[in-house]
Each structure stands twice: as C-alpha cells, then as structure tokens.
Amino acid sequence: MGTRARMEWLRRAACVDEDPDLFFPVGTAGPALRDTAAAKRVCARCPVTPECLAFALESGQTSGVWGGTDEAERVALLRLTTQHARTHVRTTK
C-alpha cells in the first residue's frame, strides 16, 4: 500500500483546517498547556483519532498532539505496549 493510500484518513481529520502550530506547542507550561488542551479538544471531536494515534506511534512522532495524546502520553503507551509484548512472549514460550 502506498503512502498516499495509508494517509487518506488525514482528509477526514478534524484538524485539517486548524492552525498546525496549535498541535505543536513550545514548552510544557503556561500557553503550551493551553494549546495542548485546545488541540486535544479538536481531537475529541475527530472521526479519525485512532488512525492518527496509530500513525504517531508507528512513525515515532515525538512531539506534538497526535490522536488526542501528547508526547508523555505516547511514551507511556509505547512503554505499556512494549511491556505487554515482552510479557506475552515470555508466557507463550
């Protein structure tokens, strides 16, 4: 499957007409927290949040708000997924 087909979900994203800077706040306090919250509100009404989050996790997006998650939340999800995979491998051997 080509990149164009894999990214088709972007056309339906709620953020398509939003300012991209909203989803990439600079810093971790003050205005950045407000921007992160505002970006997550856009994600909350988005029909393709699962696809967006999957893309972010699979492609290693380390900054910004993707699929309704911020950087720290994605790191935690990746950590849980990795731990689950290790546990699953140990229990199936």
PDB file of C-alpha atoms in Angstrom:
ATOM      1  CA  MET A   1       0.000   0.000   0.000  1.00  0.00           C
ATOM      2  CA  GLY A   2       1.433   3.375  -0.981  1.00  0.00           C
ATOM      3  CA  THR A   3       1.959   6.320   1.339  1.00  0.00           C
ATOM      4  CA  ARG A   4      -0.905   8.206  -0.261  1.00  0.00           C
ATOM      5  CA  ALA A   5      -3.410   5.418   0.486  1.00  0.00           C
ATOM      6  CA  ARG A   6      -2.092   4.960   4.043  1.00  0.00           C
ATOM      7  CA  MET A   7      -2.543   8.663   4.762  1.00  0.00           C
ATOM      8  CA  GLU A   8      -6.045   9.000   3.254  1.00  0.00           C
ATOM      9  CA  TRP A   9      -7.512   9.360   6.773  1.00  0.00           C
ATOM     10  CA  LEU A  10      -5.934  12.819   7.017  1.00  0.00           C
ATOM     11  CA  ARG A  11      -8.586  14.244   4.698  1.00  0.00           C
ATOM     12  CA  ARG A  12     -11.266  13.443   7.290  1.00  0.00           C
ATOM     13  CA  ALA A  13      -9.313  14.740  10.292  1.00  0.00           C
ATOM     14  CA  ALA A  14     -10.899  17.465  12.414  1.00  0.00           C
ATOM     15  CA  CYS A  15      -7.572  19.305  12.446  1.00  0.00           C
ATOM     16  CA  VAL A  16      -7.360  19.674   8.672  1.00  0.00           C
ATOM     17  CA  ASP A  17      -8.468  23.328   8.787  1.00  0.00           C
ATOM     18  CA  GLU A  18      -6.801  24.181  12.103  1.00  0.00           C
ATOM     19  CA  ASP A  19      -3.510  26.029  12.568  1.00  0.00           C
ATOM     20  CA  PRO A  20      -0.814  23.302  12.763  1.00  0.00           C
ATOM     21  CA  ASP A  21       1.050  25.346  15.403  1.00  0.00           C
ATOM     22  CA  LEU A  22      -1.786  24.564  17.824  1.00  0.00           C
ATOM     23  CA  PHE A  23      -0.740  20.900  17.742  1.00  0.00           C
ATOM     24  CA  PHE A  24       2.947  21.618  18.315  1.00  0.00           C
ATOM     25  CA  PRO A  25       3.106  23.869  21.382  1.00  0.00           C
ATOM     26  CA  VAL A  26       6.517  25.064  22.506  1.00  0.00           C
ATOM     27  CA  GLY A  27       7.253  24.293  26.126  1.00  0.00           C
ATOM     28  CA  THR A  28       5.450  22.462  28.896  1.00  0.00           C
ATOM     29  CA  ALA A  29       3.866  25.260  30.923  1.00  0.00           C
ATOM     30  CA  GLY A  30       1.595  28.274  30.585  1.00  0.00           C
ATOM     31  CA  PRO A  31       0.499  28.891  26.982  1.00  0.00           C
ATOM     32  CA  ALA A  32       1.802  25.495  25.886  1.00  0.00           C
ATOM     33  CA  LEU A  33      -0.569  23.760  28.302  1.00  0.00           C
ATOM     34  CA  ARG A  34      -3.491  25.803  26.984  1.00  0.00           C
ATOM     35  CA  ASP A  35      -2.555  24.958  23.392  1.00  0.00           C
ATOM     36  CA  THR A  36      -2.247  21.261  24.238  1.00  0.00           C
ATOM     37  CA  ALA A  37      -5.688  21.299  25.860  1.00  0.00           C
ATOM     38  CA  ALA A  38      -7.161  23.129  22.854  1.00  0.00           C
ATOM     39  CA  ALA A  39      -5.568  20.645  20.442  1.00  0.00           C
ATOM     40  CA  LYS A  40      -6.956  17.730  22.449  1.00  0.00           C
ATOM     41  CA  ARG A  41     -10.432  19.289  22.248  1.00  0.00           C
ATOM     42  CA  VAL A  42     -10.126  19.223  18.450  1.00  0.00           C
ATOM     43  CA  CYS A  43      -9.023  15.578  18.655  1.00  0.00           C
ATOM     44  CA  ALA A  44     -12.009  14.775  20.880  1.00  0.00           C
ATOM     45  CA  ARG A  45     -14.394  15.572  18.004  1.00  0.00           C
ATOM     46  CA  CYS A  46     -12.280  13.909  15.333  1.00  0.00           C
ATOM     47  CA  PRO A  47     -13.547  10.821  13.473  1.00  0.00           C
ATOM     48  CA  VAL A  48     -10.040   9.513  12.739  1.00  0.00           C
ATOM     49  CA  THR A  49      -8.362   9.741  16.145  1.00  0.00           C
ATOM     50  CA  PRO A  50      -7.465   6.009  16.200  1.00  0.00           C
ATOM     51  CA  GLU A  51      -5.778   6.237  12.796  1.00  0.00           C
ATOM     52  CA  CYS A  52      -3.906   9.371  13.855  1.00  0.00           C
ATOM     53  CA  LEU A  53      -2.673   7.814  17.075  1.00  0.00           C
ATOM     54  CA  ALA A  54      -1.625   4.624  15.275  1.00  0.00           C
ATOM     55  CA  PHE A  55       0.311   6.699  12.744  1.00  0.00           C
ATOM     56  CA  ALA A  56       2.053   8.650  15.513  1.00  0.00           C
ATOM     57  CA  LEU A  57       3.041   5.510  17.393  1.00  0.00           C
ATOM     58  CA  GLU A  58       4.174   3.604  14.304  1.00  0.00           C
ATOM     59  CA  SER A  59       6.181   6.509  12.883  1.00  0.00           C
ATOM     60  CA  GLY A  60       7.709   7.591  16.191  1.00  0.00           C
ATOM     61  CA  GLN A  61       6.219  11.083  16.409  1.00  0.00           C
ATOM     62  CA  THR A  62       7.994  12.542  19.425  1.00  0.00           C
ATOM     63  CA  SER A  63       6.445  15.985  19.501  1.00  0.00           C
ATOM     64  CA  GLY A  64       3.009  17.477  19.266  1.00  0.00           C
ATOM     65  CA  VAL A  65      -0.501  16.278  19.871  1.00  0.00           C
ATOM     66  CA  TRP A  66      -1.485  13.247  17.790  1.00  0.00           C
ATOM     67  CA  GLY A  67      -4.629  11.182  18.151  1.00  0.00           C
ATOM     68  CA  GLY A  68      -5.613  13.053  21.283  1.00  0.00           C
ATOM     69  CA  THR A  69      -2.330  12.333  23.067  1.00  0.00           C
ATOM     70  CA  ASP A  70       0.659  14.452  23.976  1.00  0.00           C
ATOM     71  CA  GLU A  71       4.293  13.364  23.976  1.00  0.00           C
ATOM     72  CA  ALA A  72       4.287  11.976  27.510  1.00  0.00           C
ATOM     73  CA  GLU A  73       1.088  10.006  26.925  1.00  0.00           C
ATOM     74  CA  ARG A  74       2.504   8.407  23.771  1.00  0.00           C
ATOM     75  CA  VAL A  75       5.720   7.479  25.570  1.00  0.00           C
ATOM     76  CA  ALA A  76       3.616   5.811  28.280  1.00  0.00           C
ATOM     77  CA  LEU A  77       1.544   3.961  25.653  1.00  0.00           C
ATOM     78  CA  LEU A  78       4.685   2.726  23.919  1.00  0.00           C
ATOM     79  CA  ARG A  79       6.134   1.604  27.247  1.00  0.00           C
ATOM     80  CA  LEU A  80       2.948  -0.325  28.094  1.00  0.00           C
ATOM     81  CA  THR A  81       2.842  -1.882  24.640  1.00  0.00           C
ATOM     82  CA  THR A  82       6.482  -2.949  24.894  1.00  0.00           C
ATOM     83  CA  GLN A  83       5.987  -4.388  28.377  1.00  0.00           C
ATOM     84  CA  HIS A  84       2.875  -6.252  27.210  1.00  0.00           C
ATOM     85  CA  ALA A  85       4.744  -7.675  24.234  1.00  0.00           C
ATOM     86  CA  ARG A  86       7.611  -8.876  26.451  1.00  0.00           C
ATOM     87  CA  THR A  87       5.180 -10.477  28.897  1.00  0.00           C
ATOM     88  CA  HIS A  88       3.262 -12.128  26.060  1.00  0.00           C
ATOM     89  CA  VAL A  89       6.457 -13.555  24.534  1.00  0.00           C
ATOM     90  CA  ARG A  90       7.538 -14.992  27.903  1.00  0.00           C
ATOM     91  CA  THR A  91       4.159 -16.621  28.550  1.00  0.00           C
ATOM     92  CA  THR A  92       3.896 -18.188  25.095  1.00  0.00           C
ATOM     93  CA  LYS A  93       7.329 -19.828  25.109  1.00  0.00           C
TER      94      LYS A  93
END
